[in-house]
C-alpha cells in the first residue's frame, strides 16, 4: 500500500511513523512534511507540495503517485474541503468532509449543538455585538464566575482567552471583535464560564456509525514551567520591549501578573495519568457517542475521521463529570506524538475500516507503556533584528541544530519544524518533539529528558516539568 499523510509538523511525522510500522504499507509520503519525515523507514518528505493549504497540488500528487489512501492531520485542509476533493477523484481519505468540520470551525455553532443534544458543557452565550458580550462578562464576574472568551472561527489555536479579571475579558472582546485580530473568525464570540478540573486531550475515531476510543493524553499548554520566573521575564522583555529587573519580575509573579502564555502545546503524556477505564467509558457515553450519532441523525452530517474533544473533568458530588471545552475534527498535537507510538494495532487497517464503514470489526489497542513528549522550541534570542521573545510569539528561525542523531539513540524524534539545506536548521516555533517511552511514567520522562539534553540550537528552550503533576 502507498499512503499519503498531509501535515507539516510533528503530528504528521508521528502518523507517518505509525503507518511505517504496518506490514501492508510499502511507502509513506508526507506532504508537505519536513526534513524529519525521513527519520523513519519507508517515509518520504514531499517537497513539491508547498503547504497544507495547497489543495490542488495535494490532490494532483495523490493522483500521480496513485496512493491507496490519504490521512489528513491538521484542520485547515479539512475545512478547505480536501476530503471532498479527494473523494471526487476517487481517492479514499481519512478525515471529515468540509461540512463536518463545522464542529471545530464554528465554536458558536458547536456550543449550541452540544447544548441541544444534552452533552455537558460550561454555561455560555454567543454574541455578535461587543457591548452585549461585555455586559454578559460583567454579569458573570459579578456572580463570582470567571470567563473564557473565544473567537468563533479558526484562529490557529490563538483565539481563546482564559480571563482572570473583567479587564482581561474586555481586552479579549476588543481584540477579537473590535480590532479583528483574527479577521472574520472574530465576527462572533463565545463567552463561557471558566471551569477548574483535570483537562484531558481525548481522541476517538469514527467511520460515521461506529466510534472507538483512539487514545488520550495530558497536554501541557503553558509556555513556561509554573515557577520559571527567569523564562517568563525574558519573554516579557522581548514581547513588550521593556526591560524589567529580576526583582520586578519576582513581584509581578507574586501578584500573578507575569505572563505565562498559552501555546499550541509544549509537551504531552500518554496515557493521561488521571484516566481509568471507567472515566474513559463515561467520556465515550456522555460525549463522543452522542456527538457522532446526533450529528448524523439530527444534522444529517457524517463524521469520518479522528474526533478530539477537549474535556475538563469537573468534580461534582464526589464524581468526575466530563464537560466539553471544545471539539476538534482531527488529532491533537503534541498529544498524537505521545499517543501514537503506543498504538499496537495497524493504523493502515484502522484507516481502511474507517473508509469502508467497517470500524465495528476492528480492534484498536494501545500498549500500557507511557510516552512522554517534550517539545524543543525557539526561545528568546538576540539577533540581527534585536531580542525576540520566542515561541509562541516572534522568534528566529534558520538556527543550526546539533545532536539529533545522538538523541535518537534514546528516544523517538518527531520534527515539528526543521529543514536540511546542509545540516539541520530550525524553521518554526516548535522545532523537535522528543518522545521517551517506558514501563513507568518516570522511566519515560527520564529517557525523554536525557535525549533532549543532547540537542542544541541557539535559543533552544524546553519545559522541565512535562510528565509532572504541576498546575498548567
Ligand atoms: P480550546 O481551544 O477551547 O480548547 O481552549 C484552549 C485552552 O483554553 C484549553 O485547552 C483550556 O486549557 C482553556 N480553556 C478553554 N475553555 C475553558 C473553560 N471553559 N474553562 C477553563 N479553561 C478553558
Ligand atoms: N495541543 C492542542 C491542539 O492540538 O489543538
CSV table of C-alpha atoms and ligand atoms in Angstrom, one decimal:
chain,number,residue,atom,x,y,z
A,1,UNK,CA,0.0,0.0,0.0
A,2,UNK,CA,1.1,3.6,-0.7
A,3,UNK,CA,-0.1,6.2,1.9
A,4,UNK,CA,-0.1,10.0,1.8
A,5,UNK,CA,-0.1,11.8,5.1
A,6,UNK,CA,-1.0,15.5,4.9
A,7,UNK,CA,0.7,17.6,7.7
A,8,UNK,CA,3.7,19.8,8.1
A,9,UNK,CA,4.7,19.1,11.7
A,10,UNK,CA,5.4,16.6,14.4
A,11,UNK,CA,1.9,15.1,14.4
A,12,UNK,CA,2.2,14.2,10.7
A,13,UNK,CA,5.6,12.5,11.3
A,14,UNK,CA,4.0,10.5,14.2
A,15,UNK,CA,1.2,9.4,11.9
A,16,UNK,CA,3.7,8.5,9.2
A,17,UNK,CA,5.8,6.6,11.7
A,18,UNK,CA,2.7,4.6,12.7
A,19,UNK,CA,2.0,3.7,9.0
A,20,UNK,CA,5.6,2.8,8.5
A,21,UNK,CA,5.2,0.1,11.2
A,22,UNK,CA,2.5,-1.7,9.1
A,23,UNK,CA,3.5,-4.7,7.1
A,24,UNK,CA,0.8,-3.7,4.5
A,25,UNK,CA,2.5,-0.4,3.8
A,26,UNK,CA,5.2,-0.1,1.3
A,27,UNK,CA,5.7,3.7,1.1
A,28,UNK,CA,4.5,6.7,3.1
A,29,UNK,CA,4.6,10.2,1.6
A,30,UNK,CA,4.3,13.2,4.0
A,31,UNK,CA,3.1,16.4,2.3
A,32,UNK,CA,4.5,18.9,2.8
A,33,UNK,CA,6.2,17.2,5.8
A,34,UNK,CA,9.7,18.4,6.8
A,35,UNK,CA,13.3,17.2,6.9
A,36,UNK,CA,12.3,15.0,9.9
A,37,UNK,CA,9.8,13.0,7.9
A,38,UNK,CA,12.7,10.9,6.6
A,39,UNK,CA,13.8,9.8,10.1
A,40,UNK,CA,11.6,6.8,9.6
A,41,UNK,CA,11.8,3.8,7.2
A,42,UNK,CA,9.6,4.0,4.1
A,43,UNK,CA,8.8,7.7,4.7
A,44,UNK,CA,9.4,10.4,2.2
A,45,UNK,CA,9.1,14.2,2.5
A,46,UNK,CA,7.1,15.7,-0.4
A,47,UNK,CA,8.8,19.0,-1.2
A,48,UNK,CA,6.8,19.7,-4.3
A,49,UNK,CA,3.6,20.4,-2.2
A,50,UNK,CA,4.2,23.9,-0.9
A,51,UNK,CA,1.8,23.9,2.1
A,52,UNK,CA,-1.1,22.2,3.9
A,53,UNK,CA,-3.4,24.7,2.1
A,54,UNK,CA,-2.3,23.7,-1.4
A,55,UNK,CA,-5.3,21.5,-2.0
A,56,UNK,CA,-4.9,21.1,-5.8
A,57,UNK,CA,-1.2,20.2,-5.5
A,58,UNK,CA,-2.0,17.6,-2.9
A,59,UNK,CA,-4.8,16.1,-5.0
A,60,UNK,CA,-2.5,16.0,-8.1
A,61,UNK,CA,0.3,14.4,-6.1
A,62,UNK,CA,-2.1,11.7,-4.8
A,63,UNK,CA,-3.3,11.0,-8.3
A,64,UNK,CA,0.1,10.9,-9.9
A,65,UNK,CA,1.5,8.6,-7.2
A,66,UNK,CA,-1.7,6.5,-7.3
A,67,UNK,CA,-1.8,6.4,-3.4
A,68,UNK,CA,-4.2,4.0,-1.8
A,69,UNK,CA,-5.3,6.3,0.9
A,70,UNK,CA,-4.7,9.8,2.3
A,71,UNK,CA,-4.7,10.6,6.1
A,72,UNK,CA,-5.0,14.2,7.0
A,73,UNK,CA,-3.5,15.8,10.2
A,74,UNK,CA,-4.5,19.5,10.5
A,75,UNK,CA,-7.9,21.1,10.4
A,76,UNK,CA,-7.1,23.7,7.7
A,77,UNK,CA,-7.0,21.4,4.7
A,78,UNK,CA,-10.1,19.6,6.1
A,79,UNK,CA,-12.1,22.9,6.4
A,80,UNK,CA,-10.9,23.8,2.8
A,81,UNK,CA,-12.6,20.7,1.6
A,82,UNK,CA,-9.6,18.4,0.9
A,83,UNK,CA,-11.5,15.2,1.6
A,84,UNK,CA,-14.4,16.3,-0.7
A,85,UNK,CA,-11.9,16.9,-3.5
A,86,UNK,CA,-10.0,13.6,-3.0
A,87,UNK,CA,-13.3,11.7,-3.0
A,88,UNK,CA,-14.4,13.4,-6.2
A,89,UNK,CA,-11.2,12.0,-7.7
A,90,UNK,CA,-11.9,8.5,-6.3
A,91,UNK,CA,-9.1,8.7,-3.7
A,92,UNK,CA,-10.1,7.4,-0.2
A,93,UNK,CA,-9.3,9.7,2.7
A,94,UNK,CA,-9.3,9.5,6.5
A,95,UNK,CA,-10.7,12.8,7.7
A,96,UNK,CA,-14.1,14.6,7.8
A,97,UNK,CA,-15.6,16.3,4.8
A,98,UNK,CA,-15.8,20.1,4.7
A,99,UNK,CA,-19.4,20.3,6.1
A,100,UNK,CA,-18.4,18.1,9.1
A,101,UNK,CA,-15.6,20.5,10.1
A,102,UNK,CA,-18.2,22.9,11.5
A,103,UNK,CA,-17.7,21.2,14.8
A,104,UNK,CA,-14.3,22.9,15.1
A,105,UNK,CA,-14.7,25.7,12.5
A,106,UNK,CA,-17.5,27.4,14.5
A,107,UNK,CA,-17.3,27.4,18.2
A,108,UNK,CA,-20.7,29.2,18.5
A,109,UNK,CA,-22.4,26.5,16.3
A,110,UNK,CA,-20.7,23.7,18.2
A,111,UNK,CA,-21.8,25.0,21.7
A,112,UNK,CA,-25.4,25.3,20.5
A,113,UNK,CA,-25.3,21.8,19.1
A,114,UNK,CA,-23.8,20.3,22.2
A,115,UNK,CA,-26.4,22.1,24.4
A,116,UNK,CA,-29.2,20.9,22.1
A,117,UNK,CA,-28.2,17.2,22.3
A,118,UNK,CA,-27.5,17.4,26.1
A,119,UNK,CA,-23.7,17.0,26.2
A,120,UNK,CA,-22.4,18.6,29.4
A,121,UNK,CA,-20.7,22.0,28.7
A,122,UNK,CA,-19.9,25.1,30.7
A,123,UNK,CA,-22.5,27.8,31.0
A,124,UNK,CA,-22.1,30.0,27.8
A,125,UNK,CA,-23.6,32.6,25.5
A,126,UNK,CA,-22.8,33.5,21.9
A,127,UNK,CA,-22.5,37.2,20.8
A,128,UNK,CA,-22.2,39.2,17.6
A,129,UNK,CA,-22.1,42.5,19.4
A,130,UNK,CA,-19.1,43.5,21.6
A,131,UNK,CA,-21.2,45.6,24.1
A,132,UNK,CA,-23.6,42.8,24.7
A,133,UNK,CA,-20.6,40.4,25.2
A,134,UNK,CA,-19.1,42.8,27.7
A,135,UNK,CA,-22.4,43.0,29.6
A,136,UNK,CA,-22.6,39.2,29.9
A,137,UNK,CA,-18.9,39.0,31.0
A,138,UNK,CA,-19.6,41.6,33.7
A,139,UNK,CA,-22.7,39.7,35.0
A,140,UNK,CA,-20.6,36.5,35.2
A,141,UNK,CA,-17.8,38.2,37.2
A,142,UNK,CA,-20.4,39.8,39.4
A,143,UNK,CA,-21.9,36.4,40.2
A,144,UNK,CA,-18.4,35.2,41.2
A,145,UNK,CA,-17.6,33.3,38.0
A,146,UNK,CA,-14.6,33.8,35.7
A,147,UNK,CA,-14.9,33.6,32.0
A,148,UNK,CA,-13.2,32.4,28.9
A,149,UNK,CA,-13.6,34.4,25.7
A,150,UNK,CA,-13.3,32.5,22.4
A,151,UNK,CA,-13.4,33.7,18.8
A,152,UNK,CA,-16.0,31.8,16.8
A,153,UNK,CA,-13.8,30.7,13.9
A,154,UNK,CA,-10.4,29.1,13.3
A,155,UNK,CA,-7.6,31.2,14.8
A,156,UNK,CA,-4.7,28.8,14.8
A,157,UNK,CA,-5.2,28.0,18.4
A,158,UNK,CA,-4.8,31.6,19.4
A,159,UNK,CA,-8.4,32.8,19.6
A,160,UNK,CA,-9.0,31.6,23.2
A,161,UNK,CA,-8.5,34.0,26.2
A,162,UNK,CA,-8.8,32.5,29.7
A,163,UNK,CA,-9.5,35.6,31.8
A,164,UNK,CA,-8.7,36.2,35.4
A,165,UNK,CA,-10.3,39.6,35.6
A,166,UNK,CA,-13.1,41.6,33.9
A,167,UNK,CA,-10.5,43.9,32.3
A,168,UNK,CA,-8.9,40.9,30.6
A,169,UNK,CA,-12.3,39.8,29.3
A,170,UNK,CA,-12.9,43.3,27.9
A,171,UNK,CA,-9.5,43.3,26.3
A,172,UNK,CA,-10.2,39.9,24.8
A,173,UNK,CA,-13.6,41.0,23.4
A,174,UNK,CA,-12.0,44.1,21.9
A,175,UNK,CA,-9.1,42.1,20.4
A,176,UNK,CA,-11.4,39.6,18.7
A,177,UNK,CA,-14.5,41.7,17.8
A,178,UNK,CA,-13.3,45.3,17.5
A,179,UNK,CA,-9.6,45.1,16.4
A,180,UNK,CA,-10.4,41.9,14.5
A,181,UNK,CA,-7.1,40.3,15.3
A,182,UNK,CA,-8.4,37.0,13.8
A,183,UNK,CA,-10.3,38.7,10.9
A,184,UNK,CA,-13.7,37.2,10.1
A,185,UNK,CA,-13.2,34.4,12.7
A,186,UNK,CA,-13.9,37.2,15.2
A,187,UNK,CA,-17.3,38.2,13.9
A,188,UNK,CA,-18.9,36.3,16.8
A,189,UNK,CA,-17.6,35.2,20.2
A,190,UNK,CA,-18.5,32.6,22.8
A,191,UNK,CA,-18.3,33.8,26.4
A,192,UNK,CA,-18.3,30.8,28.8
A,193,UNK,CA,-17.7,30.0,32.4
A,194,UNK,CA,-14.2,29.1,33.3
A,195,UNK,CA,-14.0,25.6,34.7
A,196,UNK,CA,-11.5,24.1,37.0
A,197,UNK,CA,-10.6,20.4,37.0
A,198,UNK,CA,-8.5,17.9,35.1
A,199,UNK,CA,-8.1,18.7,31.5
A,200,UNK,CA,-7.9,15.7,29.0
A,201,UNK,CA,-7.0,15.5,25.4
A,202,UNK,CA,-9.3,12.7,24.5
A,203,UNK,CA,-9.5,11.2,21.0
A,204,UNK,CA,-11.8,8.8,19.2
A,205,UNK,CA,-12.0,7.6,15.6
A,206,UNK,CA,-15.2,7.0,13.6
A,207,UNK,CA,-16.5,5.7,10.3
A,208,UNK,CA,-19.6,7.7,10.7
A,209,UNK,CA,-21.6,5.0,12.5
A,210,UNK,CA,-19.2,3.2,14.9
A,211,UNK,CA,-16.9,5.2,17.1
A,212,UNK,CA,-14.0,3.8,19.1
A,213,UNK,CA,-11.5,5.4,21.6
A,214,UNK,CA,-8.2,6.3,19.9
A,215,UNK,CA,-6.1,7.1,22.9
A,216,UNK,CA,-5.7,10.1,25.2
A,217,UNK,CA,-3.1,12.4,26.6
A,218,UNK,CA,-2.4,15.2,29.0
A,219,UNK,CA,-1.3,18.2,27.1
A,220,UNK,CA,0.9,20.9,28.7
A,221,UNK,CA,-0.1,24.2,27.2
A,222,UNK,CA,1.7,26.9,29.1
A,223,UNK,CA,4.9,28.2,27.6
A,224,UNK,CA,6.9,28.1,30.9
A,225,UNK,CA,7.1,25.8,33.9
A,226,UNK,CA,4.9,27.4,36.6
A,227,UNK,CA,8.0,28.6,38.6
A,228,UNK,CA,10.2,29.6,35.7
A,229,UNK,CA,10.3,33.3,36.6
A,230,UNK,CA,13.5,33.9,34.6
A,231,UNK,CA,12.0,32.4,31.5
A,232,UNK,CA,8.8,34.5,31.8
A,233,UNK,CA,10.9,37.6,32.4
A,234,UNK,CA,12.9,37.1,29.2
A,235,UNK,CA,9.7,36.6,27.3
A,236,UNK,CA,8.2,39.7,28.9
A,237,UNK,CA,11.2,41.9,27.9
A,238,UNK,CA,11.2,40.5,24.4
A,239,UNK,CA,7.5,40.8,24.0
A,240,UNK,CA,6.8,44.3,25.5
A,241,UNK,CA,10.3,45.6,24.5
A,242,UNK,CA,10.6,46.9,28.1
A,243,UNK,CA,13.4,46.0,30.5
A,244,UNK,CA,12.4,44.7,33.9
A,245,UNK,CA,14.7,43.7,36.7
A,246,UNK,CA,14.7,40.3,38.3
A,247,UNK,CA,13.1,41.9,41.4
A,248,UNK,CA,10.3,43.5,39.3
A,249,UNK,CA,9.7,40.1,37.6
A,250,UNK,CA,9.5,38.4,41.1
A,251,UNK,CA,7.0,41.0,42.2
A,252,UNK,CA,4.8,40.7,39.1
A,253,UNK,CA,5.0,36.9,39.5
A,254,UNK,CA,3.8,37.1,43.1
A,255,UNK,CA,0.9,39.3,42.0
A,256,UNK,CA,0.0,36.8,39.3
A,257,UNK,CA,0.7,39.4,36.6
A,258,UNK,CA,3.7,37.8,34.9
A,259,UNK,CA,2.5,36.5,31.6
A,260,UNK,CA,2.8,32.7,31.1
A,261,UNK,CA,1.3,32.5,27.6
A,262,UNK,CA,-0.8,29.6,26.2
A,263,UNK,CA,0.8,27.7,23.4
A,264,UNK,CA,-0.3,25.0,20.9
A,265,UNK,CA,1.4,22.6,23.4
A,266,UNK,CA,4.9,22.3,25.0
A,267,UNK,CA,4.7,18.6,25.7
A,268,UNK,CA,2.3,15.7,26.4
A,269,UNK,CA,2.0,12.5,28.3
A,270,UNK,CA,0.1,9.4,27.1
A,271,UNK,CA,-1.9,7.7,28.6
A,272,UNK,CA,-3.3,10.6,30.6
A,273,UNK,CA,-2.1,9.7,34.2
A,274,UNK,CA,-5.5,10.5,35.8
A,275,UNK,CA,-7.7,8.5,33.4
A,276,UNK,CA,-9.0,5.0,34.0
A,277,UNK,CA,-11.4,2.7,32.1
A,278,UNK,CA,-14.4,3.9,34.0
A,279,UNK,CA,-13.7,7.6,33.1
A,280,UNK,CA,-12.9,6.7,29.5
A,281,UNK,CA,-16.2,4.9,29.3
A,282,UNK,CA,-18.1,7.8,30.7
A,283,UNK,CA,-16.5,10.2,28.2
A,284,UNK,CA,-17.4,7.8,25.3
A,285,UNK,CA,-21.0,7.5,26.6
A,286,UNK,CA,-21.8,11.1,27.6
A,287,UNK,CA,-19.7,12.9,24.9
A,288,UNK,CA,-18.3,11.1,22.0
A,289,UNK,CA,-21.1,8.7,21.1
A,290,UNK,CA,-23.9,11.3,21.3
A,291,UNK,CA,-21.9,13.7,19.2
A,292,UNK,CA,-21.3,11.2,16.4
A,293,UNK,CA,-24.9,9.8,16.5
A,294,UNK,CA,-26.8,13.1,16.8
A,295,UNK,CA,-24.5,14.8,14.2
A,296,UNK,CA,-25.7,12.0,11.8
A,297,UNK,CA,-29.3,11.7,12.8
A,298,UNK,CA,-30.2,15.3,13.7
A,299,UNK,CA,-27.9,17.3,11.5
A,300,UNK,CA,-27.6,14.8,8.6
A,301,UNK,CA,-23.8,15.1,8.7
A,302,UNK,CA,-21.5,12.1,8.7
A,303,UNK,CA,-18.3,12.4,10.8
A,304,UNK,CA,-15.5,10.2,9.5
A,305,UNK,CA,-12.0,10.6,11.0
A,306,UNK,CA,-10.4,11.5,14.3
A,307,UNK,CA,-12.6,13.4,16.8
A,308,UNK,CA,-10.7,15.2,19.5
A,309,UNK,CA,-12.8,16.7,22.2
A,310,UNK,CA,-11.0,18.8,24.9
A,311,UNK,CA,-12.5,17.6,28.1
A,312,UNK,CA,-12.5,19.1,31.6
A,313,UNK,CA,-13.2,16.6,34.3
A,314,UNK,CA,-15.1,18.6,36.9
A,315,UNK,CA,-15.7,17.2,40.4
A,316,UNK,CA,-19.4,17.3,41.3
A,317,UNK,CA,-20.8,15.5,44.4
A,318,UNK,CA,-17.6,13.3,44.6
A,319,UNK,CA,-17.8,12.3,40.9
A,320,UNK,CA,-15.8,13.4,37.9
A,321,UNK,CA,-18.1,14.8,35.3
A,322,UNK,CA,-16.7,15.2,31.8
A,323,UNK,CA,-17.5,18.7,30.3
A,324,UNK,CA,-16.6,19.7,26.8
A,325,UNK,CA,-14.4,22.8,26.3
A,326,UNK,CA,-14.2,22.4,22.5
A,327,UNK,CA,-14.3,19.8,19.8
A,328,UNK,CA,-11.6,19.4,17.2
A,329,UNK,CA,-12.1,17.4,14.0
A,330,UNK,CA,-8.5,16.0,13.8
A,331,UNK,CA,-5.9,14.6,16.1
A,332,UNK,CA,-4.1,16.6,18.7
A,333,UNK,CA,-0.5,18.0,18.5
A,334,UNK,CA,1.7,17.2,20.5
A,335,UNK,CA,-0.8,14.7,22.0
A,336,UNK,CA,-0.5,12.5,18.9
A,337,UNK,CA,3.3,12.4,19.3
A,338,UNK,CA,2.8,10.9,22.8
A,339,UNK,CA,-0.1,8.6,21.9
A,340,UNK,CA,0.7,7.1,18.5
A,341,UNK,CA,4.0,5.3,19.4
A,342,UNK,CA,1.8,3.3,21.9
A,343,UNK,CA,-0.6,2.2,19.1
A,344,UNK,CA,-0.2,-1.6,18.7
A,345,UNK,CA,-3.0,-2.1,16.2
A,346,UNK,CA,-2.2,-1.5,12.5
A,347,UNK,CA,-3.1,2.1,11.5
A,348,UNK,CA,-3.5,1.1,7.9
A,349,UNK,CA,-6.1,-1.5,8.8
A,350,UNK,CA,-7.9,1.0,11.0
A,351,UNK,CA,-7.9,3.6,8.2
A,352,UNK,CA,-9.3,1.1,5.7
A,353,UNK,CA,-12.0,0.2,8.1
A,354,UNK,CA,-12.9,3.9,8.6
A,355,UNK,CA,-13.1,4.4,4.8
A,356,UNK,CA,-15.2,1.3,4.2
A,357,UNK,CA,-17.5,1.8,7.2
A,358,UNK,CA,-16.2,-1.4,8.9
A,359,UNK,CA,-14.8,0.0,12.1
A,360,UNK,CA,-17.1,-2.2,14.1
A,361,UNK,CA,-14.9,-5.2,13.2
A,362,UNK,CA,-11.5,-3.7,14.1
A,363,UNK,CA,-9.8,-3.8,17.5
A,364,UNK,CA,-7.9,-0.7,18.5
A,365,UNK,CA,-5.2,-1.5,21.0
A,366,UNK,CA,-2.6,0.7,22.8
A,367,UNK,CA,0.4,-0.5,24.8
A,368,UNK,CA,0.3,0.1,28.5
A,369,UNK,CA,3.7,1.8,28.3
A,370,UNK,CA,3.9,5.5,29.0
A,371,UNK,CA,5.2,8.0,26.5
A,372,UNK,CA,6.4,11.5,27.5
A,373,UNK,CA,6.8,14.0,24.6
A,374,UNK,CA,8.8,17.2,25.3
A,375,UNK,CA,8.9,20.0,22.7
A,376,UNK,CA,12.1,21.9,22.0
A,377,UNK,CA,11.1,25.3,20.9
A,378,UNK,CA,12.7,28.5,19.5
A,379,UNK,CA,13.0,30.6,22.7
A,380,UNK,CA,14.2,34.1,23.4
A,381,UNK,CA,17.2,35.1,21.2
A,382,UNK,CA,19.1,38.2,20.4
A,383,UNK,CA,20.0,38.5,16.7
A,384,UNK,CA,20.1,40.9,13.7
A,385,UNK,CA,16.6,42.1,14.5
A,386,UNK,CA,17.3,42.6,18.2
A,387,UNK,CA,15.8,40.5,21.0
A,388,UNK,CA,12.8,38.3,20.1
A,389,UNK,CA,10.7,36.8,22.8
A,390,UNK,CA,10.5,33.3,21.3
A,391,UNK,CA,7.6,30.8,20.8
A,392,UNK,CA,4.6,31.3,21.0
A,393,UNK,CA,5.4,34.8,19.9
A,394,UNK,CA,8.0,36.2,17.4
A,395,UNK,CA,11.1,34.0,17.1
A,396,UNK,CA,14.2,33.5,15.0
A,397,UNK,CA,14.5,30.6,12.5
A,398,UNK,CA,17.3,29.1,10.4
A,399,UNK,CA,19.3,28.3,13.5
A,400,UNK,CA,21.7,25.3,13.2
A,401,UNK,CA,20.7,22.2,15.2
A,402,UNK,CA,23.2,19.7,16.6
A,403,UNK,CA,22.8,16.4,18.4
A,404,UNK,CA,19.7,14.9,16.7
A,405,UNK,CA,21.5,11.6,15.9
A,406,UNK,CA,22.7,11.3,19.5
A,407,UNK,CA,19.2,12.0,20.9
A,408,UNK,CA,17.7,9.4,18.6
A,409,UNK,CA,19.6,6.6,20.4
A,410,UNK,CA,17.4,7.0,23.4
A,411,UNK,CA,14.1,8.5,22.2
A,412,UNK,CA,11.9,9.0,19.1
A,413,UNK,CA,12.3,12.3,17.5
A,414,UNK,CA,9.3,13.8,15.7
A,415,UNK,CA,10.3,17.0,13.9
A,416,UNK,CA,7.8,19.9,14.1
A,417,UNK,CA,9.8,22.5,12.1
A,418,UNK,CA,13.2,21.7,10.6
A,419,UNK,CA,14.9,21.8,7.2
A,420,UNK,CA,18.1,20.3,5.9
A,421,UNK,CA,19.8,22.7,3.4
A,422,UNK,CA,23.2,21.2,4.5
A,423,UNK,CA,22.9,20.4,8.2
A,424,UNK,CA,19.6,20.6,10.1
A,425,UNK,CA,18.2,24.1,10.8
A,426,UNK,CA,15.1,25.4,12.6
A,427,UNK,CA,12.1,26.6,10.6
A,428,UNK,CA,9.4,27.3,13.2
A,429,UNK,CA,8.4,27.9,16.8
A,430,UNK,CA,8.1,24.3,17.7
A,431,UNK,CA,11.2,22.6,16.4
A,432,UNK,CA,11.5,19.0,17.7
A,433,UNK,CA,9.3,16.8,19.9
A,434,UNK,CA,11.4,14.2,21.8
A,435,UNK,CA,9.5,11.2,23.0
A,436,UNK,CA,10.7,8.9,25.7
A,437,UNK,CA,9.0,5.6,26.3
A,438,UNK,CA,9.0,3.4,29.4
A,439,UNK,CA,7.1,0.9,31.6
A,440,UNK,CA,6.5,3.8,34.0
A,441,UNK,CA,6.0,7.5,33.6
A,442,UNK,CA,9.3,8.1,35.4
A,443,UNK,CA,11.2,5.9,33.1
A,444,UNK,CA,9.6,7.6,30.0
A,445,UNK,CA,10.4,11.0,31.5
A,446,UNK,CA,14.0,10.2,32.1
A,447,UNK,CA,14.5,8.9,28.6
A,448,UNK,CA,12.9,12.0,27.0
A,449,UNK,CA,14.9,14.4,29.2
A,450,UNK,CA,18.2,12.5,28.7
A,451,UNK,CA,17.7,12.6,24.9
A,452,UNK,CA,16.6,16.2,24.7
A,453,UNK,CA,19.7,17.2,26.7
A,454,UNK,CA,21.8,16.1,23.7
A,455,UNK,CA,20.2,18.6,21.3
A,456,UNK,CA,21.4,22.1,20.9
A,457,UNK,CA,20.4,25.1,18.8
A,458,UNK,CA,20.7,28.9,19.5
A,459,UNK,CA,17.6,30.0,21.6
A,460,UNK,CA,16.5,26.4,22.3
A,461,UNK,CA,14.2,26.0,25.2
A,462,UNK,CA,12.0,23.3,26.7
A,463,UNK,CA,9.9,22.8,29.8
A,464,UNK,CA,11.3,20.7,32.6
A,465,UNK,CA,8.0,19.6,34.1
A,466,UNK,CA,6.4,17.6,31.3
A,467,UNK,CA,5.0,14.5,33.0
A,468,UNK,CA,4.9,16.0,36.5
A,469,UNK,CA,1.6,16.9,38.2
A,470,UNK,CA,2.0,20.7,38.1
A,471,UNK,CA,-0.7,23.3,37.6
A,472,UNK,CA,-0.8,24.3,33.9
B,1,LIG,P1,-9.9,25.5,23.4
B,1,LIG,O1,-9.2,25.9,22.2
B,1,LIG,O2,-11.3,25.8,23.6
B,1,LIG,O3,-9.5,24.0,23.8
B,1,LIG,O4,-9.2,26.3,24.6
B,1,LIG,C1,-7.8,26.3,24.7
B,1,LIG,C2,-7.5,26.1,26.2
B,1,LIG,O5,-8.1,27.1,27.0
B,1,LIG,C3,-8.0,24.8,26.7
B,1,LIG,O6,-7.1,23.7,26.4
B,1,LIG,C4,-8.1,25.1,28.2
B,1,LIG,O7,-6.9,24.9,28.8
B,1,LIG,C5,-8.5,26.5,28.2
B,1,LIG,N1,-10.0,26.6,28.3
B,1,LIG,C6,-10.9,26.7,27.3
B,1,LIG,N2,-12.1,26.8,27.7
B,1,LIG,C7,-12.1,26.8,29.1
B,1,LIG,C8,-13.0,26.8,30.2
B,1,LIG,N3,-14.3,26.9,29.9
B,1,LIG,N4,-12.5,26.7,31.4
B,1,LIG,C9,-11.2,26.6,31.7
B,1,LIG,N5,-10.3,26.6,30.7
B,1,LIG,C10,-10.7,26.6,29.4
B,2,LIG,N1,-2.5,20.8,21.5
B,2,LIG,C1,-3.7,21.4,21.2
B,2,LIG,C2,-4.3,21.0,19.9
B,2,LIG,O1,-3.8,20.1,19.2
B,2,LIG,O2,-5.3,21.6,19.5
